[in-house]
CSV table of C-alpha atoms in Angstrom, one decimal:
chain,number,residue,atom,x,y,z
A,1,MET,CA,0.0,0.1,0.1
A,2,THR,CA,1.2,3.5,-1.0
A,3,MET,CA,-0.1,6.5,0.9
A,4,PHE,CA,0.3,10.2,-0.1
A,5,VAL,CA,0.0,12.5,2.7
A,6,PRO,CA,0.4,16.2,3.5
A,7,PRO,CA,4.0,16.7,4.7
A,8,LYS,CA,5.0,18.0,8.4
A,9,ASN,CA,4.6,21.5,8.7
A,10,GLN,CA,5.1,23.2,12.0
A,11,GLY,CA,3.3,26.5,11.0
A,12,ILE,CA,0.2,24.9,9.6
A,13,GLU,CA,0.0,22.2,12.4
A,14,MET,CA,0.0,25.2,14.9
A,15,TRP,CA,-3.3,26.2,13.6
A,16,ASP,CA,-4.8,23.0,12.3
A,17,GLY,CA,-3.4,20.2,14.5
A,18,SER,CA,-0.7,17.6,14.0
A,19,ARG,CA,0.1,15.6,10.9
A,20,THR,CA,1.5,12.0,10.8
A,21,GLY,CA,3.5,12.9,7.9
A,22,VAL,CA,5.3,10.6,5.5
A,23,HIS,CA,7.1,8.7,8.4
A,24,GLY,CA,3.9,8.4,10.2
A,25,ALA,CA,2.1,7.0,7.4
A,26,ILE,CA,4.6,3.9,7.3
A,27,ASP,CA,4.9,3.7,11.4
A,28,VAL,CA,1.4,4.2,12.3
A,29,PHE,CA,-0.7,3.1,9.5
A,30,GLY,CA,1.5,0.5,8.1
A,31,ALA,CA,1.9,1.8,4.7
A,32,ASP,CA,4.6,-0.1,2.6
A,33,GLU,CA,5.5,3.3,0.9
A,34,ALA,CA,4.7,6.8,1.7
A,35,MET,CA,5.3,10.2,-0.2
A,36,GLU,CA,4.1,13.7,0.0
A,37,SER,CA,0.7,14.4,-1.7
A,38,ALA,CA,2.2,16.7,-4.0
A,39,LYS,CA,4.1,13.9,-5.6
A,40,PHE,CA,1.0,12.0,-6.5
A,41,ASN,CA,0.5,13.1,-10.1
A,42,ILE,CA,4.0,12.3,-10.9
A,43,LYS,CA,3.8,8.9,-9.3
A,44,VAL,CA,0.5,8.1,-10.8
A,45,ARG,CA,1.9,9.1,-14.4
A,46,ASP,CA,4.6,6.6,-13.9
A,47,ILE,CA,2.2,3.8,-12.7
A,48,VAL,CA,-0.4,4.3,-15.6
A,49,LYS,CA,2.4,3.5,-18.2
A,50,ASN,CA,2.6,0.1,-17.1
A,51,TYR,CA,-1.0,-0.9,-17.1
A,52,GLN,CA,-3.5,-1.1,-19.8
A,53,ASP,CA,-6.6,-0.9,-17.7
A,54,ILE,CA,-7.3,2.1,-15.4
A,55,TYR,CA,-10.4,1.8,-13.3
A,56,ILE,CA,-11.8,5.3,-12.3
A,57,ASP,CA,-15.3,6.8,-12.1
A,58,LEU,CA,-15.9,9.9,-14.4
A,59,PRO,CA,-16.6,13.1,-12.6
A,60,PRO,CA,-20.7,13.7,-12.9
A,61,ARG,CA,-19.9,16.9,-14.9
A,62,THR,CA,-18.9,14.9,-17.8
A,63,ASN,CA,-22.6,14.1,-18.3
A,64,LEU,CA,-23.1,17.7,-19.4
A,65,LEU,CA,-21.7,17.1,-22.7
A,66,SER,CA,-21.7,14.2,-24.9
A,67,ALA,CA,-18.6,12.4,-26.0
A,68,GLU,CA,-20.0,11.6,-29.3
A,69,ASN,CA,-21.0,15.3,-30.3
A,70,VAL,CA,-17.7,16.4,-29.1
A,71,THR,CA,-15.6,13.7,-31.1
A,72,LYS,CA,-17.9,14.4,-34.2
A,73,ASN,CA,-17.2,18.2,-34.4
A,74,PHE,CA,-13.7,18.2,-33.1
A,75,ASN,CA,-10.5,16.7,-34.3
A,76,ARG,CA,-8.1,15.4,-32.0
A,77,ALA,CA,-6.0,18.6,-31.6
A,78,ARG,CA,-9.1,20.9,-31.5
A,79,GLY,CA,-10.7,18.4,-28.9
A,80,ILE,CA,-7.8,19.0,-26.6
A,81,ALA,CA,-7.9,22.7,-27.1
A,82,PHE,CA,-11.7,22.5,-26.2
A,83,LEU,CA,-10.9,20.8,-23.0
A,84,GLN,CA,-8.2,23.2,-22.0
A,85,SER,CA,-10.5,25.9,-22.5
A,86,LEU,CA,-12.9,24.8,-19.9
A,87,SER,CA,-12.0,26.4,-16.4
A,88,TRP,CA,-13.4,23.5,-14.4
A,89,PHE,CA,-11.1,21.2,-16.4
A,90,ARG,CA,-8.0,23.3,-15.7
A,91,LYS,CA,-8.7,23.4,-12.1
A,92,MET,CA,-8.8,19.7,-11.7
A,93,SER,CA,-5.8,18.6,-9.9
A,94,ASP,CA,-6.3,14.9,-9.9
A,95,PHE,CA,-4.4,13.3,-12.8
A,96,LEU,CA,-6.8,10.5,-13.1
A,97,ASP,CA,-9.8,12.7,-13.5
A,98,ARG,CA,-7.8,14.6,-16.2
A,99,LEU,CA,-6.9,11.5,-17.9
A,100,ALA,CA,-10.4,10.0,-17.8
A,101,LEU,CA,-12.0,13.2,-19.2
A,102,HIS,CA,-9.3,13.6,-21.7
A,103,ARG,CA,-10.1,10.2,-23.2
A,104,TYR,CA,-13.9,10.5,-22.8
A,105,PHE,CA,-14.0,13.8,-24.7
A,106,THR,CA,-11.6,13.3,-27.5
A,107,GLY,CA,-12.3,9.8,-28.1
A,108,LEU,CA,-8.8,8.7,-27.9
A,109,ASN,CA,-8.1,5.0,-28.4
A,110,ASP,CA,-4.6,4.5,-27.1
A,111,GLN,CA,-3.9,0.8,-26.4
A,112,ALA,CA,-1.6,1.9,-23.6
A,113,ASN,CA,-4.7,2.7,-21.4
A,114,GLU,CA,-8.2,1.9,-21.3
A,115,ILE,CA,-10.6,3.6,-19.0
A,116,LYS,CA,-13.1,1.4,-17.2
A,117,PRO,CA,-15.8,2.2,-14.4
A,118,LEU,CA,-14.9,1.4,-10.9
A,119,SER,CA,-18.0,2.2,-8.9
A,120,ARG,CA,-19.9,-1.1,-9.5
A,121,ILE,CA,-16.7,-3.2,-8.6
A,122,VAL,CA,-16.5,-1.4,-5.5
A,123,GLN,CA,-20.0,-1.6,-4.7
A,124,ASN,CA,-20.3,-5.2,-5.2
A,125,LEU,CA,-17.4,-5.6,-2.7
A,126,ARG,CA,-19.2,-3.2,-0.3
A,127,ILE,CA,-22.8,-4.9,-0.4
A,128,ILE,CA,-21.5,-7.9,1.7
A,129,LYS,CA,-20.5,-6.8,5.1
A,130,SER,CA,-17.5,-8.2,7.0
A,131,THR,CA,-17.6,-9.2,10.6
A,132,SER,CA,-15.8,-5.9,11.5
A,133,GLU,CA,-18.4,-3.8,9.6
A,134,ILE,CA,-21.2,-5.7,11.1
A,135,LYS,CA,-19.8,-4.9,14.6
A,136,LEU,CA,-19.6,-1.1,13.7
A,137,MET,CA,-23.2,-1.1,12.4
A,138,ARG,CA,-24.5,-3.1,15.5
A,139,GLN,CA,-23.0,-0.2,17.5
A,140,ALA,CA,-24.5,2.5,15.2
A,141,GLY,CA,-27.9,0.9,15.8
A,142,GLU,CA,-27.3,0.6,19.5
A,143,ILE,CA,-26.4,4.2,19.6
A,144,THR,CA,-29.2,5.5,17.7
A,145,GLY,CA,-31.9,3.2,19.2
A,146,LYS,CA,-31.0,4.6,22.8
A,147,ALA,CA,-31.0,8.1,21.5
A,148,PHE,CA,-34.6,7.5,20.2
A,149,ILE,CA,-35.5,6.3,23.7
A,150,GLU,CA,-34.4,9.5,25.4
A,151,THR,CA,-35.9,11.6,22.5
A,152,MET,CA,-39.3,10.0,23.0
A,153,ARG,CA,-39.1,10.6,26.7
A,154,TYR,CA,-38.3,14.2,26.0
A,155,THR,CA,-41.2,14.7,23.7
A,156,LYS,CA,-44.1,16.8,24.9
A,157,PRO,CA,-46.6,19.4,23.4
A,158,GLY,CA,-45.3,22.8,22.8
A,159,LEU,CA,-41.8,21.8,21.8
A,160,LEU,CA,-40.7,22.6,18.4
A,161,GLU,CA,-39.6,20.1,15.9
A,162,HIS,CA,-36.0,21.3,15.8
A,163,ASP,CA,-35.9,20.6,19.8
A,164,LEU,CA,-36.2,17.0,19.0
A,165,TYR,CA,-33.6,17.4,16.2
A,166,ALA,CA,-31.3,18.8,18.8
A,167,LYS,CA,-32.1,16.1,21.3
A,168,ILE,CA,-31.5,13.1,18.9
A,169,ASP,CA,-28.2,14.8,17.9
A,170,PHE,CA,-27.1,15.3,21.3
A,171,GLU,CA,-28.0,11.8,22.4
A,172,CYS,CA,-26.2,10.2,19.5
A,173,ARG,CA,-23.1,12.2,19.9
A,174,THR,CA,-22.7,11.7,23.7
A,175,ARG,CA,-23.2,7.9,23.1
A,176,GLY,CA,-20.1,7.8,20.5
A,177,ALA,CA,-21.7,8.8,17.2
A,178,GLU,CA,-19.5,11.2,15.4
A,179,TYR,CA,-22.4,13.1,13.9
A,180,LEU,CA,-25.8,12.4,12.5
A,181,ALA,CA,-25.7,10.3,9.2
A,182,TYR,CA,-28.0,12.8,7.4
A,183,VAL,CA,-30.2,15.7,8.1
A,184,PRO,CA,-33.2,14.1,10.1
A,185,VAL,CA,-36.8,14.3,9.4
A,186,VAL,CA,-38.7,15.5,12.4
A,187,ALA,CA,-42.4,15.9,11.2
A,188,GLY,CA,-45.2,16.6,13.6
A,189,GLY,CA,-48.8,16.2,12.6
A,190,PRO,CA,-49.6,16.4,9.0
A,191,ASN,CA,-46.1,17.5,8.2
A,192,ALA,CA,-45.2,13.7,8.1
A,193,LEU,CA,-47.4,13.5,4.8
A,194,THR,CA,-44.1,14.8,3.2
A,195,MET,CA,-41.5,12.2,2.8
A,196,HIS,CA,-38.4,14.2,3.2
A,197,TYR,CA,-39.7,17.0,5.3
A,198,VAL,CA,-36.7,18.7,6.8
A,199,SER,CA,-37.9,22.2,7.7
A,200,ASN,CA,-38.1,20.7,11.4
A,201,ASN,CA,-39.3,24.2,12.6
A,202,MET,CA,-43.1,23.8,13.6
A,203,PRO,CA,-44.6,23.2,17.0
A,204,LEU,CA,-45.6,19.8,18.3
A,205,ARG,CA,-49.2,19.9,19.1
A,206,ASN,CA,-51.1,17.8,21.6
A,207,GLY,CA,-53.0,15.1,20.0
A,208,ASP,CA,-50.6,14.7,17.1
A,209,MET,CA,-47.9,12.2,16.4
A,210,VAL,CA,-44.5,13.0,15.4
A,211,LEU,CA,-42.4,11.1,12.6
A,212,MET,CA,-38.6,11.1,13.2
A,213,ASP,CA,-36.3,9.5,10.6
A,214,ALA,CA,-32.7,9.9,12.0
A,215,GLY,CA,-29.4,7.9,12.4
A,216,GLY,CA,-26.0,8.3,14.0
A,217,GLU,CA,-22.8,7.6,12.1
A,218,TYR,CA,-20.4,5.5,14.0
A,219,HIS,CA,-16.8,5.2,12.5
A,220,GLY,CA,-18.1,5.9,9.0
A,221,TYR,CA,-21.1,3.6,9.0
A,222,ALA,CA,-24.6,5.0,8.8
A,223,CYS,CA,-27.7,4.0,10.8
A,224,ASP,CA,-31.3,4.9,9.4
A,225,ILE,CA,-34.1,4.5,11.6
A,226,THR,CA,-37.6,6.0,11.4
A,227,ARG,CA,-40.1,5.9,14.4
A,228,THR,CA,-43.5,7.6,14.9
A,229,TRP,CA,-45.0,8.2,18.2
A,230,PRO,CA,-47.8,10.4,20.0
A,231,VAL,CA,-46.6,13.8,21.1
A,232,ASN,CA,-48.6,13.3,24.4
A,233,GLY,CA,-47.3,9.7,24.9
A,234,LYS,CA,-50.7,8.0,24.1
A,235,PHE,CA,-52.0,7.0,20.7
A,236,THR,CA,-55.5,8.0,20.0
A,237,GLY,CA,-57.8,5.1,18.5
A,238,PRO,CA,-57.4,6.0,14.8
A,239,GLN,CA,-53.7,6.7,15.3
A,240,ARG,CA,-53.1,3.1,16.8
A,241,GLU,CA,-55.3,1.3,14.3
A,242,LEU,CA,-53.3,2.8,11.3
A,243,TYR,CA,-50.0,2.5,13.3
A,244,GLU,CA,-50.7,-1.4,13.7
A,245,VAL,CA,-51.2,-1.7,10.1
A,246,VAL,CA,-47.6,-0.4,9.3
A,247,LEU,CA,-46.1,-2.3,12.2
A,248,LYS,CA,-47.6,-5.7,10.9
A,249,VAL,CA,-46.2,-5.0,7.4
A,250,ASN,CA,-43.0,-4.0,9.0
A,251,ARG,CA,-42.7,-7.3,11.2
A,252,GLU,CA,-43.8,-9.5,8.1
A,253,CYS,CA,-41.2,-7.9,5.8
A,254,ILE,CA,-38.3,-8.3,8.2
A,255,LYS,CA,-39.1,-12.0,8.4
A,256,LEU,CA,-38.2,-12.2,4.8
A,257,CYS,CA,-34.7,-10.8,5.1
A,258,THR,CA,-32.8,-14.1,4.9
A,259,GLU,CA,-30.8,-15.9,2.4
A,260,LYS,CA,-33.2,-18.8,2.7
A,261,HIS,CA,-36.0,-17.3,1.4
A,262,GLY,CA,-34.4,-16.4,-1.7
A,263,ILE,CA,-36.1,-12.9,-2.1
A,264,SER,CA,-35.0,-9.4,-3.3
A,265,LEU,CA,-35.8,-6.1,-1.8
A,266,ASN,CA,-38.1,-5.6,-4.8
A,267,GLY,CA,-39.8,-9.0,-4.0
A,268,ILE,CA,-40.4,-7.8,-0.4
A,269,HIS,CA,-41.7,-4.4,-1.6
A,270,ASP,CA,-44.3,-6.1,-3.7
A,271,LEU,CA,-45.5,-8.3,-0.6
A,272,SER,CA,-45.6,-5.1,1.6
A,273,LEU,CA,-48.0,-3.6,-1.1
A,274,LYS,CA,-50.2,-6.7,-1.0
A,275,LEU,CA,-50.2,-6.8,2.8
A,276,MET,CA,-50.9,-3.0,3.1
A,277,ASN,CA,-53.9,-3.3,0.8
A,278,GLU,CA,-55.4,-6.2,2.8
A,279,GLU,CA,-55.0,-4.5,6.1
A,280,LEU,CA,-56.3,-1.1,4.9
A,281,ALA,CA,-59.5,-2.8,3.3
A,282,GLN,CA,-60.3,-3.9,6.9
A,283,LEU,CA,-60.0,-0.3,8.1
A,284,GLY,CA,-62.6,1.0,5.3
A,285,PHE,CA,-60.2,2.0,2.7
A,286,ARG,CA,-61.6,1.4,-0.8
A,287,LEU,CA,-58.5,1.7,-3.1
A,288,SER,CA,-58.3,1.6,-6.9
A,289,GLU,CA,-55.7,-0.3,-8.7
A,290,GLY,CA,-52.2,1.2,-8.1
A,291,GLU,CA,-53.7,3.8,-5.7
A,292,LEU,CA,-51.7,2.5,-2.6
A,293,ASP,CA,-48.2,3.0,-4.3
A,294,ARG,CA,-49.2,6.2,-6.1
A,295,THR,CA,-50.6,8.1,-3.1
A,296,LEU,CA,-50.5,6.4,0.4
A,297,TYR,CA,-47.5,4.5,0.2
A,298,PRO,CA,-45.3,6.0,-2.6
A,299,HIS,CA,-41.8,4.8,-1.7
A,300,HIS,CA,-39.8,1.7,-1.8
A,301,VAL,CA,-39.9,-0.6,1.3
A,302,GLY,CA,-36.1,-0.4,1.5
A,303,HIS,CA,-32.6,0.0,0.6
A,304,TYR,CA,-29.1,-1.1,1.2
A,305,LEU,CA,-27.3,0.4,4.1
A,306,GLY,CA,-23.5,0.8,5.0
A,307,LEU,CA,-20.9,3.4,4.6
A,308,ASP,CA,-23.7,5.6,2.9
A,309,VAL,CA,-27.3,5.9,4.0
A,310,HIS,CA,-28.3,4.6,0.4
A,311,ASP,CA,-25.5,2.4,0.1
A,312,THR,CA,-24.3,0.8,-3.2
A,313,PRO,CA,-27.0,2.8,-5.2
A,314,ASP,CA,-25.9,1.3,-8.6
A,315,LEU,CA,-26.7,-2.1,-7.4
A,316,ASP,CA,-30.4,-3.0,-8.2
A,317,ARG,CA,-32.9,-3.9,-5.7
A,318,SER,CA,-33.8,-6.9,-7.7
A,319,ARG,CA,-30.9,-9.2,-6.8
A,320,LYS,CA,-31.7,-11.8,-4.0
A,321,LEU,CA,-30.6,-11.1,-0.5
A,322,LYS,CA,-27.4,-12.7,0.7
A,323,LYS,CA,-26.1,-13.4,4.1
A,324,GLY,CA,-24.2,-10.3,5.3
A,325,MET,CA,-26.2,-7.7,3.4
A,326,VAL,CA,-27.6,-4.8,5.6
A,327,VAL,CA,-30.9,-3.4,4.4
A,328,THR,CA,-33.6,-1.1,5.8
A,329,ILE,CA,-37.2,-2.3,6.0
A,330,GLU,CA,-39.4,0.9,6.0
A,331,PRO,CA,-43.1,0.7,5.2
A,332,GLY,CA,-45.2,3.8,5.6
A,333,LEU,CA,-48.7,5.3,5.3
A,334,TYR,CA,-49.4,8.9,4.5
A,335,VAL,CA,-53.1,9.8,4.4
A,336,PRO,CA,-53.8,13.2,2.7
A,337,PHE,CA,-56.9,15.3,3.6
A,338,LYS,CA,-59.0,13.8,0.8
A,339,ASN,CA,-62.7,12.9,1.0
A,340,GLU,CA,-62.2,9.4,-0.4
A,341,TYR,CA,-60.4,8.4,2.5
A,342,PRO,CA,-61.8,7.6,6.0
A,343,GLU,CA,-62.0,10.9,7.8
A,344,GLN,CA,-60.5,9.7,11.1
A,345,TYR,CA,-57.3,8.7,9.5
A,346,GLN,CA,-56.7,11.8,7.3
A,347,GLY,CA,-53.5,13.8,8.0
A,348,ILE,CA,-51.7,10.9,9.7
A,349,GLY,CA,-48.2,10.1,8.4
A,350,ILE,CA,-46.6,6.9,9.8
A,351,ARG,CA,-43.3,5.1,8.8
A,352,ILE,CA,-41.5,2.5,10.8
A,353,GLU,CA,-38.0,1.8,9.7
A,354,ASP,CA,-35.5,-0.8,11.0
A,355,ASN,CA,-32.1,-1.8,10.0
A,356,VAL,CA,-31.7,-5.4,9.3
A,357,LEU,CA,-28.8,-7.8,8.8
A,358,VAL,CA,-29.6,-10.4,6.3
A,359,GLY,CA,-28.9,-13.9,7.9
A,360,GLU,CA,-29.0,-17.4,6.4
A,361,THR,CA,-32.1,-18.5,7.9
A,362,GLU,CA,-32.9,-15.7,10.4
A,363,PRO,CA,-32.7,-11.8,10.1
A,364,ILE,CA,-31.1,-9.7,12.8
A,365,ILE,CA,-32.5,-6.5,13.7
A,366,LEU,CA,-29.8,-3.9,14.3
A,367,SER,CA,-32.2,-1.2,15.3
A,368,VAL,CA,-33.9,-3.4,18.0
A,369,THR,CA,-33.0,-1.0,20.9
A,370,ALA,CA,-35.4,1.7,19.4
A,371,PRO,CA,-39.1,1.0,20.8
A,372,LYS,CA,-41.7,0.4,18.2
A,373,GLU,CA,-44.5,-1.7,19.8
A,374,VAL,CA,-47.4,0.5,20.8
A,375,VAL,CA,-47.1,-0.6,24.6
A,376,ASP,CA,-43.4,0.0,24.8
A,377,ILE,CA,-43.5,3.5,23.2
A,378,GLN,CA,-46.2,4.3,25.7
A,379,TYR,CA,-44.4,3.0,28.6
A,380,CYS,CA,-41.2,4.6,27.5
A,381,MET,CA,-42.8,8.0,27.1
A,382,ALA,CA,-44.4,7.5,30.6
A,383,ASN,CA,-40.8,7.0,32.0
A,384,LEU,CA,-41.9,3.9,34.0
A,385,GLU,CA,-39.0,2.6,36.1
A,386,GLY,CA,-37.3,-0.4,34.8
A,387,TRP,CA,-38.8,-0.1,31.4
A,388,ASP,CA,-35.5,-0.1,29.4
């Protein structure tokens, strides 16, 4: 392993903190070779001469222009001049980015090097978690789950949504999370009808529920939990009825997160729609074909989780789940204020999201610490002694 690191610099370190430097990269991090970062471009030029295939992902900005159009309208010399005229190209310091863009836009076909995409290869390595990764993700789930407990206990009418934002952030950090993995959703009452509501600035009203989608990040690994609970600590009848529907779907979908079942996230999503339709029919909902996933439950049941919240995004959710994958299971219901839906459920938004480690025959819920059963939530919010 070769590491390129900033050199020791007493003046800079006085302001920004100590650096390991070249020697530290070898002594502390076990690098086989270490160089100052300024030598990266020179070293890479020497390396790529010896290899035909170079794996790198093109910067997203290359999508703004078509390689076909550029090569059609510019010969090689003019194409290079065209590239050099772009200020954002000139500013790119990374040699590999320059090389990839050069080949992409000018259509060069040198046999010396061939640019190949890297992301899918890396994502296929990332999708199955190692034992060490699972340990970190367990801890992220434990930290976030306990933070949810304290945030539920803290909740009361009159607080603002951003008070709960501050509370979950504080509780995650004091338990070891470096920071939150993403901007949380803290949606009181009908604000929960908006999937990615992040204004988080409205008062919490007595009789409403609050939906919180939040997760701590622990040593680079994200947690992603959603819970919905009553602001005053007690579910109303309609709130509980709708909540139990989502909870049942959540439980049934989690059971399928095993390699033995031979199912994909897309397959689990299809099942969640079927179950949701059946349960809602018992509550008096009369839904037309496709209405559930268009209006009341318009998002997917889950995604892959890891170093990113939406991890390995290029890998399709149609692949069968394998032992060692970590996924979210997050069914939801969001009932708008429309006459075609039972009045008592209008304005209620509920999502229950867990982080699940796919096992061979049994799933492991990494977010199990966060209460989700109705009785557990109400006991937790009542601060009953010995509940946790």
